[in-house]
Structure formats: C-alpha cells, structure tokens
Short mmCIF file of C-alpha atoms and ligand atoms in Angstrom, two decimals:
data_model
loop_
_atom_site.label_atom_id
_atom_site.label_comp_id
_atom_site.label_asym_id
_atom_site.label_seq_id
_atom_site.Cartn_x
_atom_site.Cartn_y
_atom_site.Cartn_z
CA MET A 1 19.74 55.62 136.24
CA GLU A 2 19.39 57.48 139.44
CA ARG A 3 22.00 56.11 141.89
CA THR A 4 20.09 55.18 145.01
CA TRP A 5 20.98 53.33 148.21
CA ARG A 6 18.90 51.38 150.69
CA TRP A 7 19.23 53.19 153.99
CA PHE A 8 17.52 51.95 157.13
CA GLY A 9 16.77 55.30 158.71
CA LYS A 10 18.34 57.33 161.47
CA ASN A 11 19.52 54.24 163.39
CA ASP A 12 21.47 52.98 160.37
CA LYS A 13 25.20 52.93 161.13
CA ILE A 14 25.75 54.20 157.61
CA THR A 15 24.97 57.92 157.64
CA LEU A 16 23.50 60.11 154.93
CA ALA A 17 26.71 62.18 154.93
CA MET A 18 28.69 59.01 154.09
CA LEU A 19 26.33 58.18 151.25
CA ARG A 20 26.70 61.58 149.69
CA GLN A 21 30.45 61.07 149.48
CA ILE A 22 30.05 57.93 147.38
CA GLY A 23 27.81 59.37 144.71
CA VAL A 24 24.39 58.45 146.04
CA GLN A 25 21.65 60.71 144.66
CA GLY A 26 18.51 59.17 146.06
CA ILE A 27 17.52 57.22 149.15
CA VAL A 28 15.44 54.08 149.31
CA THR A 29 13.90 53.66 152.73
CA ALA A 30 10.79 53.08 154.81
CA LEU A 31 9.24 54.13 158.10
CA HIS A 32 10.76 51.07 159.71
CA ASP A 33 9.30 51.72 163.13
CA VAL A 34 5.63 52.02 162.19
CA PRO A 35 4.11 48.64 163.17
CA LEU A 36 2.76 46.43 160.39
CA GLY A 37 -0.78 47.26 159.40
CA GLN A 38 -0.77 50.87 160.60
CA VAL A 39 -1.07 54.01 158.48
CA TRP A 40 2.21 55.83 157.82
CA PRO A 41 1.53 59.30 159.22
CA ARG A 42 2.17 62.19 156.89
CA ASP A 43 4.20 64.18 159.42
CA ARG A 44 6.57 61.25 159.98
CA ILE A 45 7.04 60.89 156.24
CA ARG A 46 7.71 64.62 155.93
CA GLU A 47 10.25 64.57 158.74
CA LEU A 48 12.24 61.75 157.14
CA ARG A 49 12.02 63.33 153.70
CA GLU A 50 13.32 66.64 155.04
CA CYS A 51 16.16 64.91 156.83
CA ILE A 52 17.21 63.22 153.57
CA GLU A 53 16.88 66.47 151.63
CA SER A 54 18.97 68.35 154.17
CA HIS A 55 21.83 66.07 153.06
CA GLY A 56 21.41 66.98 149.40
CA MET A 57 19.57 63.82 148.31
CA ARG A 58 15.93 62.93 147.75
CA TRP A 59 13.70 60.15 149.05
CA SER A 60 13.33 58.32 145.75
CA VAL A 61 11.61 55.05 146.55
CA VAL A 62 9.80 53.42 149.45
CA GLU A 63 11.06 49.91 150.09
CA SER A 64 8.87 48.42 151.35
CA LEU A 65 5.39 49.44 152.19
CA PRO A 66 4.58 45.92 153.47
CA VAL A 67 1.41 44.19 152.35
CA THR A 68 0.06 42.53 155.49
CA GLU A 69 -0.49 38.78 155.48
CA THR A 70 -4.28 39.13 155.68
CA ILE A 71 -4.28 40.79 152.24
CA LYS A 72 -2.11 38.00 150.86
CA TYR A 73 -4.12 35.08 152.21
CA GLY A 74 -7.46 36.84 151.81
CA GLY A 75 -8.42 37.17 155.51
CA ALA A 76 -11.63 38.64 156.89
CA ASP A 77 -10.10 42.06 157.54
CA ARG A 78 -8.33 42.49 154.23
CA ASP A 79 -10.59 45.33 153.09
CA ARG A 80 -9.77 47.30 156.21
CA GLN A 81 -6.06 46.66 155.67
CA ILE A 82 -6.35 47.79 152.05
CA GLU A 83 -7.86 51.07 153.28
CA VAL A 84 -4.86 51.48 155.60
CA TYR A 85 -2.54 50.83 152.65
CA LYS A 86 -4.33 53.40 150.49
CA GLU A 87 -4.07 56.00 153.24
CA SER A 88 -0.30 55.45 153.47
CA LEU A 89 -0.02 55.77 149.68
CA ARG A 90 -1.90 59.08 149.77
CA ASN A 91 0.32 60.39 152.56
CA LEU A 92 3.47 59.40 150.68
CA ALA A 93 2.29 61.01 147.45
CA ALA A 94 1.33 64.18 149.30
CA GLU A 95 4.98 64.40 150.38
CA GLY A 96 6.19 63.94 146.80
CA ILE A 97 7.15 60.24 146.96
CA HIS A 98 5.70 58.39 144.00
CA THR A 99 7.39 54.98 143.81
CA VAL A 100 6.58 52.11 146.17
CA CYS A 101 8.24 48.71 146.19
CA TYR A 102 6.38 45.82 147.86
CA ASN A 103 6.22 42.06 147.58
CA PHE A 104 3.55 39.40 147.57
CA MET A 105 5.53 36.52 149.13
CA PRO A 106 3.62 34.57 151.79
CA VAL A 107 5.19 34.84 155.27
CA LEU A 108 8.87 34.69 154.34
CA ASP A 109 10.07 37.85 152.58
CA TRP A 110 13.34 36.42 151.26
CA ALA A 111 15.33 33.33 152.11
CA ARG A 112 18.98 32.46 152.66
CA THR A 113 20.50 29.67 154.75
CA ASP A 114 24.01 31.09 155.24
CA LEU A 115 24.73 34.78 155.73
CA SER A 116 28.50 34.54 155.65
CA HIS A 117 29.52 31.96 153.09
CA PRO A 118 33.26 32.31 152.40
CA ASN A 119 34.41 33.29 148.93
CA PRO A 120 37.81 32.13 147.73
CA ASN A 121 39.17 35.68 148.16
CA GLY A 122 38.41 35.93 151.89
CA THR A 123 35.18 37.96 151.59
CA THR A 124 31.79 36.43 152.34
CA ASN A 125 28.42 36.40 150.61
CA LEU A 126 24.90 35.15 151.19
CA TYR A 127 24.09 31.58 150.20
CA PHE A 128 21.00 29.42 149.72
CA SER A 129 21.39 25.68 150.23
CA HIS A 130 18.39 23.51 149.33
CA ALA A 131 19.52 20.79 151.74
CA GLU A 132 19.92 23.17 154.67
CA PHE A 133 16.58 24.78 153.94
CA ALA A 134 14.99 21.32 153.72
CA TYR A 135 16.59 20.42 157.07
CA PHE A 136 15.00 23.50 158.64
CA ASP A 137 11.64 22.65 157.08
CA ILE A 138 11.61 18.96 158.01
CA HIS A 139 13.45 18.81 161.35
CA ILE A 140 13.06 22.23 162.94
CA LEU A 141 9.75 23.51 161.66
CA LYS A 142 8.46 19.93 161.33
CA ARG A 143 5.98 21.02 158.69
CA GLY A 144 3.52 18.27 157.73
CA GLY A 145 4.25 17.05 154.19
CA ALA A 146 7.68 18.69 154.10
CA ALA A 147 9.64 15.48 153.43
CA ALA A 148 7.35 14.53 150.54
CA ASP A 149 7.61 18.03 149.02
CA TRP A 150 11.41 17.92 149.16
CA ALA A 151 11.57 14.40 147.76
CA ALA A 152 9.53 15.57 144.77
CA GLN A 153 11.53 18.76 144.33
CA GLY A 154 14.82 16.90 144.64
CA SER A 155 13.89 14.41 141.96
CA SER A 156 12.98 17.19 139.53
CA MET A 157 16.43 18.67 140.20
CA GLY A 158 18.19 15.34 139.78
CA ARG A 159 19.32 15.09 143.42
CA ASP A 160 18.22 13.23 146.49
CA ILE A 161 17.68 16.02 148.98
CA LEU A 162 16.41 13.68 151.69
CA ASP A 163 19.74 11.81 151.61
CA GLU A 164 21.58 15.10 151.96
CA VAL A 165 19.34 16.07 154.85
CA ASP A 166 20.12 12.78 156.59
CA ARG A 167 23.82 13.40 156.17
CA LEU A 168 23.42 16.91 157.58
CA ARG A 169 21.46 15.54 160.51
CA LYS A 170 24.31 13.29 161.57
CA GLY A 171 26.63 16.24 162.17
CA MET A 172 24.00 18.73 163.34
CA THR A 173 24.35 20.43 166.74
CA ALA A 174 21.94 22.54 168.78
CA GLU A 175 24.03 25.56 167.85
CA GLY A 176 23.82 24.61 164.16
CA GLU A 177 20.04 24.42 164.38
CA HIS A 178 19.88 27.75 166.20
CA GLN A 179 21.99 29.31 163.46
CA LEU A 180 19.64 28.04 160.75
CA VAL A 181 16.64 29.51 162.57
CA GLU A 182 18.45 32.82 162.97
CA ASN A 183 19.46 32.92 159.32
CA ILE A 184 16.18 31.80 157.78
CA ILE A 185 13.51 33.48 159.87
CA VAL A 186 15.13 36.05 162.15
CA LYS A 187 18.14 37.91 160.76
CA THR A 188 16.91 38.12 157.19
CA GLN A 189 13.35 39.03 158.19
CA GLY A 190 13.41 41.33 161.20
CA PHE A 191 14.57 44.39 159.35
CA VAL A 192 12.48 43.95 156.21
CA SER A 193 9.03 42.62 156.95
CA GLY A 194 8.20 43.02 160.62
CA ASN A 195 6.58 39.57 160.75
CA ILE A 196 9.30 38.30 163.07
CA ARG A 197 11.42 40.62 165.16
CA GLU A 198 14.92 40.03 166.52
CA ASP A 199 13.56 39.96 170.08
CA ASP A 200 10.76 37.44 169.52
CA GLU A 201 11.31 34.68 172.02
CA ARG A 202 9.76 31.78 170.13
CA PRO A 203 10.34 32.60 166.49
CA VAL A 204 9.68 29.07 165.24
CA ASP A 205 6.25 28.88 166.91
CA LEU A 206 5.34 32.27 165.60
CA PHE A 207 6.46 31.27 162.14
CA ARG A 208 4.31 28.11 162.29
CA GLN A 209 1.29 30.19 163.22
CA LEU A 210 1.90 32.51 160.29
CA LEU A 211 2.27 29.60 157.91
CA SER A 212 -0.96 28.03 159.11
CA LEU A 213 -2.84 31.08 157.85
CA TYR A 214 -2.09 29.79 154.36
CA ASP A 215 -3.35 26.23 154.82
CA GLY A 216 -4.62 24.94 151.49
CA MET A 217 -3.42 28.02 149.56
CA THR A 218 -3.11 27.44 145.83
CA GLN A 219 -1.35 29.40 143.13
CA GLU A 220 -4.71 30.37 141.69
CA ARG A 221 -6.03 31.76 144.98
CA LEU A 222 -2.87 33.67 145.73
CA ARG A 223 -3.11 35.22 142.27
CA GLU A 224 -6.74 36.11 142.89
CA ASN A 225 -5.74 37.81 146.13
CA MET A 226 -2.99 39.79 144.43
CA HIS A 227 -5.41 40.80 141.69
CA TYR A 228 -7.95 41.88 144.30
CA PHE A 229 -5.36 44.01 146.08
CA LEU A 230 -4.04 45.67 142.93
CA GLN A 231 -7.50 46.43 141.61
CA ALA A 232 -8.50 47.91 144.92
CA ILE A 233 -5.54 50.29 145.15
CA MET A 234 -5.34 51.33 141.48
CA PRO A 235 -7.85 54.20 141.66
CA THR A 236 -5.83 55.71 144.54
CA CYS A 237 -2.58 55.21 142.62
CA ARG A 238 -4.04 56.95 139.56
CA GLU A 239 -5.42 59.78 141.66
CA CYS A 240 -2.17 60.52 143.47
CA GLY A 241 0.33 59.41 140.83
CA MET A 242 1.74 56.44 142.71
CA TYR A 243 3.80 53.84 140.85
CA MET A 244 3.67 50.41 142.48
CA CYS A 245 6.49 48.00 141.75
CA VAL A 246 6.29 44.47 142.97
CA HIS A 247 9.55 42.80 143.97
CA PRO A 248 10.08 39.33 142.47
CA ASP A 249 10.00 36.39 144.85
CA ASP A 250 13.37 35.54 146.32
CA PRO A 251 14.20 32.75 145.68
CA PRO A 252 12.06 32.49 142.55
CA PHE A 253 10.56 29.07 143.27
CA PRO A 254 8.01 27.66 145.74
CA ILE A 255 9.22 26.95 149.28
CA LEU A 256 7.53 25.73 152.47
CA GLY A 257 4.73 24.15 150.47
CA LEU A 258 3.43 27.59 149.49
CA PRO A 259 2.90 28.95 146.03
CA ARG A 260 5.02 31.86 144.85
CA ILE A 261 3.60 33.95 142.06
CA VAL A 262 6.27 36.46 140.94
CA THR A 263 9.01 34.11 139.81
CA CYS A 264 9.26 34.04 136.02
CA ASP A 265 8.21 35.46 132.67
CA GLU A 266 4.77 33.88 132.78
CA ASP A 267 4.07 35.28 136.27
CA ILE A 268 5.17 38.81 135.39
CA ASP A 269 3.20 38.68 132.18
CA TRP A 270 0.14 37.59 134.14
CA LEU A 271 0.39 40.28 136.80
CA LEU A 272 0.98 43.14 134.38
CA ARG A 273 -1.93 42.07 132.18
CA ALA A 274 -4.23 41.29 135.09
CA VAL A 275 -4.18 44.98 135.96
CA ASP A 276 -3.04 46.62 132.78
CA ASP A 277 -2.22 50.05 134.10
CA PRO A 278 1.19 51.77 134.17
CA HIS A 279 0.74 52.32 137.91
CA ASN A 280 1.03 48.55 138.27
CA GLY A 281 4.68 47.87 137.53
CA ILE A 282 7.67 45.89 138.72
CA THR A 283 10.92 46.21 140.61
CA PHE A 284 13.41 44.57 138.30
CA CYS A 285 15.49 42.68 140.85
CA ALA A 286 18.17 41.10 138.71
CA GLY A 287 19.46 39.17 141.71
CA SER A 288 16.21 37.43 142.61
CA LEU A 289 15.42 36.61 139.00
CA SER A 290 18.93 35.30 138.29
CA ALA A 291 18.68 32.77 141.15
CA GLY A 292 16.30 30.72 138.96
CA THR A 293 17.88 28.96 135.98
CA HIS A 294 14.49 29.15 134.26
CA ASN A 295 14.96 32.93 133.91
CA ASP A 296 16.81 34.61 131.05
CA VAL A 297 17.38 37.86 132.92
CA THR A 298 18.41 39.95 129.91
CA ALA A 299 15.37 38.84 127.92
CA LEU A 300 13.11 39.70 130.85
CA ALA A 301 14.65 43.17 131.10
CA ARG A 302 14.03 43.80 127.38
CA LYS A 303 10.48 42.59 127.66
CA TYR A 304 9.50 44.47 130.82
CA ALA A 305 11.62 47.65 130.77
CA ASP A 306 8.54 49.70 129.94
CA ARG A 307 6.76 48.61 133.13
CA THR A 308 9.84 48.76 135.38
CA TRP A 309 9.88 51.64 137.86
CA PHE A 310 12.74 50.54 140.10
CA ILE A 311 15.86 48.46 139.55
CA HIS A 312 17.94 46.29 141.88
CA LEU A 313 21.33 45.44 140.43
CA ARG A 314 22.77 42.18 141.74
CA SER A 315 23.69 38.84 140.28
CA CYS A 316 23.62 35.21 141.44
CA HIS A 317 25.80 32.25 140.68
CA VAL A 318 23.74 29.05 140.54
CA PHE A 319 25.61 25.79 141.19
CA PRO A 320 24.81 22.62 139.21
CA ASN A 321 22.81 21.29 142.21
CA GLY A 322 20.57 24.39 142.24
CA ASP A 323 22.10 26.04 145.33
CA PHE A 324 23.00 29.66 144.76
CA THR A 325 25.24 32.35 146.11
CA GLU A 326 25.51 36.03 145.37
CA ALA A 327 28.08 36.68 142.69
CA SER A 328 30.23 39.69 141.90
CA HIS A 329 28.25 42.50 140.30
CA LEU A 330 30.42 41.89 137.23
CA GLY A 331 29.79 38.12 137.12
CA GLY A 332 27.09 35.53 137.71
CA ARG A 333 23.93 34.90 135.70
CA ALA A 334 22.74 38.50 135.47
CA ASP A 335 24.63 40.45 132.82
CA ILE A 336 24.62 43.80 134.59
CA ILE A 337 26.44 45.56 131.74
CA GLU A 338 23.70 44.60 129.29
CA LEU A 339 20.98 45.40 131.83
CA ALA A 340 22.46 48.88 132.24
CA ARG A 341 22.25 49.37 128.46
CA ILE A 342 18.66 48.23 128.33
CA PHE A 343 17.45 50.38 131.22
CA GLU A 344 19.50 53.48 130.31
CA GLN A 345 17.92 53.33 126.88
CA ALA A 346 14.45 52.86 128.32
CA ASN A 347 14.69 55.71 130.83
CA PRO A 348 17.95 57.12 132.20
CA ARG A 349 16.14 58.53 135.23
CA LEU A 350 14.92 55.22 136.65
CA PRO A 351 15.96 54.78 140.28
CA MET A 352 18.46 51.96 140.72
CA ARG A 353 20.08 50.60 143.81
CA VAL A 354 22.96 48.24 144.06
CA ASP A 355 21.50 45.29 145.91
CA HIS A 356 23.40 43.41 148.61
CA GLY A 357 27.17 43.19 148.47
CA MET A 358 30.10 41.24 149.80
CA THR A 359 30.98 41.47 153.47
CA MET A 360 34.59 42.63 153.38
CA LEU A 361 37.43 44.48 155.07
CA GLY A 362 35.84 44.68 158.51
CA ASP A 363 32.16 44.92 157.48
CA GLU A 364 31.63 41.69 159.45
CA ALA A 365 32.34 43.40 162.75
CA ARG A 366 29.91 46.25 162.23
CA GLY A 367 26.63 44.40 162.70
CA TYR A 368 25.01 45.50 159.43
CA ASN A 369 21.73 43.96 158.28
CA ALA A 370 22.27 40.72 156.35
CA GLY A 371 23.38 41.54 152.81
CA TYR A 372 23.61 45.27 153.52
CA SER A 373 27.30 45.80 154.27
CA PHE A 374 28.90 49.18 153.70
CA LEU A 375 32.25 48.49 152.06
CA GLY A 376 30.96 45.56 149.99
CA ARG A 377 28.02 47.55 148.69
CA MET A 378 30.22 50.57 148.08
CA PHE A 379 32.59 48.39 146.06
CA ALA A 380 29.65 47.18 143.95
CA MET A 381 28.37 50.74 143.62
CA GLY A 382 31.78 51.79 142.24
CA GLN A 383 31.64 48.99 139.70
CA VAL A 384 28.13 49.94 138.65
CA GLN A 385 29.01 53.63 138.37
CA GLY A 386 31.85 52.62 136.02
CA ILE A 387 29.44 50.54 133.95
CA LEU A 388 26.99 53.42 133.75
CA ALA A 389 29.66 55.92 132.70
CA THR A 390 30.74 53.57 129.89
CA VAL A 391 27.26 52.70 128.73
CA ASP A 392 26.16 56.34 128.81
CA ARG A 393 29.10 57.33 126.62
CA GLU A 394 28.18 54.59 124.13
CA LEU A 395 24.60 55.81 124.06
CA GLY A 396 25.42 59.52 123.99
CA ILE A 397 23.72 60.16 127.34
CA PRO A 398 25.56 62.88 129.30
CA TYR A 399 27.12 61.30 132.39
CA VAL A 400 27.59 63.36 135.48
CA GLN A 401 29.41 61.94 138.49
CA PRO A 402 27.40 63.28 141.39
CA GLY A 403 29.27 65.15 144.08
CA PHE A 404 32.04 66.63 141.94
CA HIS A 405 32.46 70.12 140.50
CA GLU A 406 30.19 70.31 137.53
CA THR A 407 29.81 73.93 136.56
CA GLU A 408 32.26 76.55 135.45
CA ASN A 409 31.55 78.93 138.30
CA GLN A 410 32.45 76.54 141.10
CA HIS A 411 36.12 77.54 141.10
CA LYS A 412 37.82 78.73 144.24
CA THR A 413 37.57 82.45 144.74
CA LEU A 414 40.81 83.93 146.02
C1 DNO B 1 16.12 41.77 150.61
C2 DNO B 1 15.17 42.55 149.83
C3 DNO B 1 13.71 42.26 150.11
C4 DNO B 1 12.85 43.35 149.49
C5 DNO B 1 11.39 43.15 149.71
C6 DNO B 1 10.60 44.16 148.92
O1 DNO B 1 17.26 42.06 150.63
O2 DNO B 1 15.42 42.47 148.48
O3 DNO B 1 13.50 42.21 151.48
O4 DNO B 1 13.17 44.56 150.07
O5 DNO B 1 11.00 41.90 149.36
O6 DNO B 1 9.28 44.15 149.35
#
C-alpha cells in the first residue's frame, strides 16, 4: 500500500517536512477553502500539488470533494451542481490526481458524541454514545418524532434509550449541552464538510434547516439520487480517468430519522452494481464499517477488494450496548493484519491512510482537528508500517521503508 496521510493544507500545524520524516509517501487532502458548491480552480490545484511535490511526496487522493446537499436530496439545482462537480473532476485529472473520496451521508458527515473519551492508559479516543446522541436529538435539536425513533431503535438493541436519556437529563448542565452541540455538529463537521463552520453563531438552527431539506426522504429515494449522481458523472470519470470512491457512512446505521445507504454488504453490493463501472468504487474505511456489528469487515474486504481504490485503516471496539469507541490499530473489530494481507495481495500500490488515532503525549494541547492528532496517528502509522513489512515478507512483495538509504550509491563521499 502507498503510505498516505490526511493533511489539511498549509494551515495544518503538521507540516509536510514532518510527514516525510515518518515515512509518508502520499498526501490526502482537499482545497479546504473553496466554498461548497464552487468549482475547484485548476491553478489552485496545481499550486497545492507542486507544494506537496516540492517535499518529495505526491498528492495521492482527494478527500473529500464534497457532494452538495442538493445533489443528495435531489433539489431543483442538482444538475447545475453536478456540472460544477464534473468541472472540478476534470481540473483534478488534468493535474494528475485520479482518486476522489466522497460520501453520500445526508447533512452530518460523521458522528461522535465525545472527542476525548479516556482510555485506561491515560490517552483519549473518540466515542459514540447512543444515549448522548439521543439526548441531543430529543432535547437540543427537538426533532419531531425523535423520541419515537429512539424508543424503536432502543428496543431492537435490547435497551431502553429513553430511560437513559432521562437519567442524563437529570445531571445535564448548559455547559454539557453546549459540549454536545460542539462535538456533534461543530468540531467534527467544520473541517470536513463545510456545512457548518466553527464560527457559525446559531449552529443548531442551521442544522435544523439543513435537516428539513430531507423531509420525507426514504432509503429508496436517497438511493435513486445517488444513482442519478453516479450515472451523471461516469462519462467524465471515464474520459479523464477518475476513480471515485465513496466513503461508508459513519456510523453505519440510520440517525436523525434519515436513511443511510452505505452501511453494509447489501448497500455496497447495490451501489457497485447500480453503476457497474470500475470508476465507481469504494473507500474501504475499516473503522466506519467495524462500528456496526452487522459487518464482518474481513469478509467485506475480500469481497470488495477489486473495487476498492482507497483504504482507511482504523478499528472500533463496540460495547454490548452498541456504543463504540476507536480501538487500537492492533485491536478492535477490524483485523488490520488480515486486511493488510488482503489488500496487499489485491494491489500493493493502493493508497492507504491510517485513520484517526489516539490523542496522546501532549496532542491534546495542540488544537488538532478531532481524531487527527499527530503523535497518536504517528504511533498508529508505525504499527501499520510494521504490519506491512511483515505481510509483504510473507507474500514476497519487496518492502521499502520510505525515507531511508535504498541504493548502493547513496554512501557518503569523503
Ligand atoms: C472523518 C472522515 C470523514 C470522511 C468523509 C469522506 O474523520 O472519515 O469526514 O473524510 O466522510 O467524504
């Protein structure tokens, strides 16, 4: 696999020079400051690409080229927005970037309720609590029908979520509510989707407005809209050699009364068949998939390796009540060692990034984006490089540790 790293551009506190020192070969990034729904200009793409290349790496994958909400809910201006998307794809391909990661999750890109959940060893990780999320939904967002949805979901999980929400309510403070809003719709979203920015003054109102765009949305209609989008962009992808890879929904189950359509084997099977073209592929995010106990992550990797164009290595631990936290990259439900075997065999050049990581050893004071610490991710990257070296030896694939002397004529000349 190509060792890549998600880098948030020139304002990222983690510099390209630092990444080179830890064995990163390729960069995963986006034009984070182009507003949603606007074409990514070719000269801006070129400038960023050249900056990355000047540090001895390449721009391997775009994550993400966001699909605007109007395309997802099927709004009146979706065709215009699809044209914008196609133009950005052409500009990226013209600069030699041929892999684009995107998602088709309505409104909320990914969801966590706690961004610094303590681990027994003193580090912290991200955490998703059903009860806290339900509290946000019922008492902060005050979404119509929320309580009934959670009652039904709780009973299918063998727990009474409404009771838990009541217990939470008794001890809840204004600061606690503020923290939930920050975690669920501000800090996890601002830097990835652009729907809600850190400086929005009334994030909850804005979020309600966005949700209302999906009133009455069904799984079938959301699928139709995804199909429409993929079919519309495929000719451009074929023309310019662009490989699209949808990111699975995180978490991989419906939330906020909205359908989610990239959550499991049946969904992936549907989307790959619906547009049966190699340019329509997936991002194999082992972390998102492992947060659902319905997913056998290793089996999914075997089944879909031939349509996977980008890999996220991460693993979740799911508690008996369905809550989940991010596990060590050597533990949890995703067997990263076996995944490395499967994907190295399929194609040893596939771009892979270590996804999320612990917050550790001072990361907490540096103000990194949620989940995107430096030391924690570097630790995980070291573990994954060790796995890859071992697996490659087993498979007879030559392993080269990037950044070290590799050829005979690199000796010191005296
Ligand atoms: C969160 C990420 C997601 C992902 C997008 C891809 O850490 O995994 O925000 O980048 O969903 O479109």
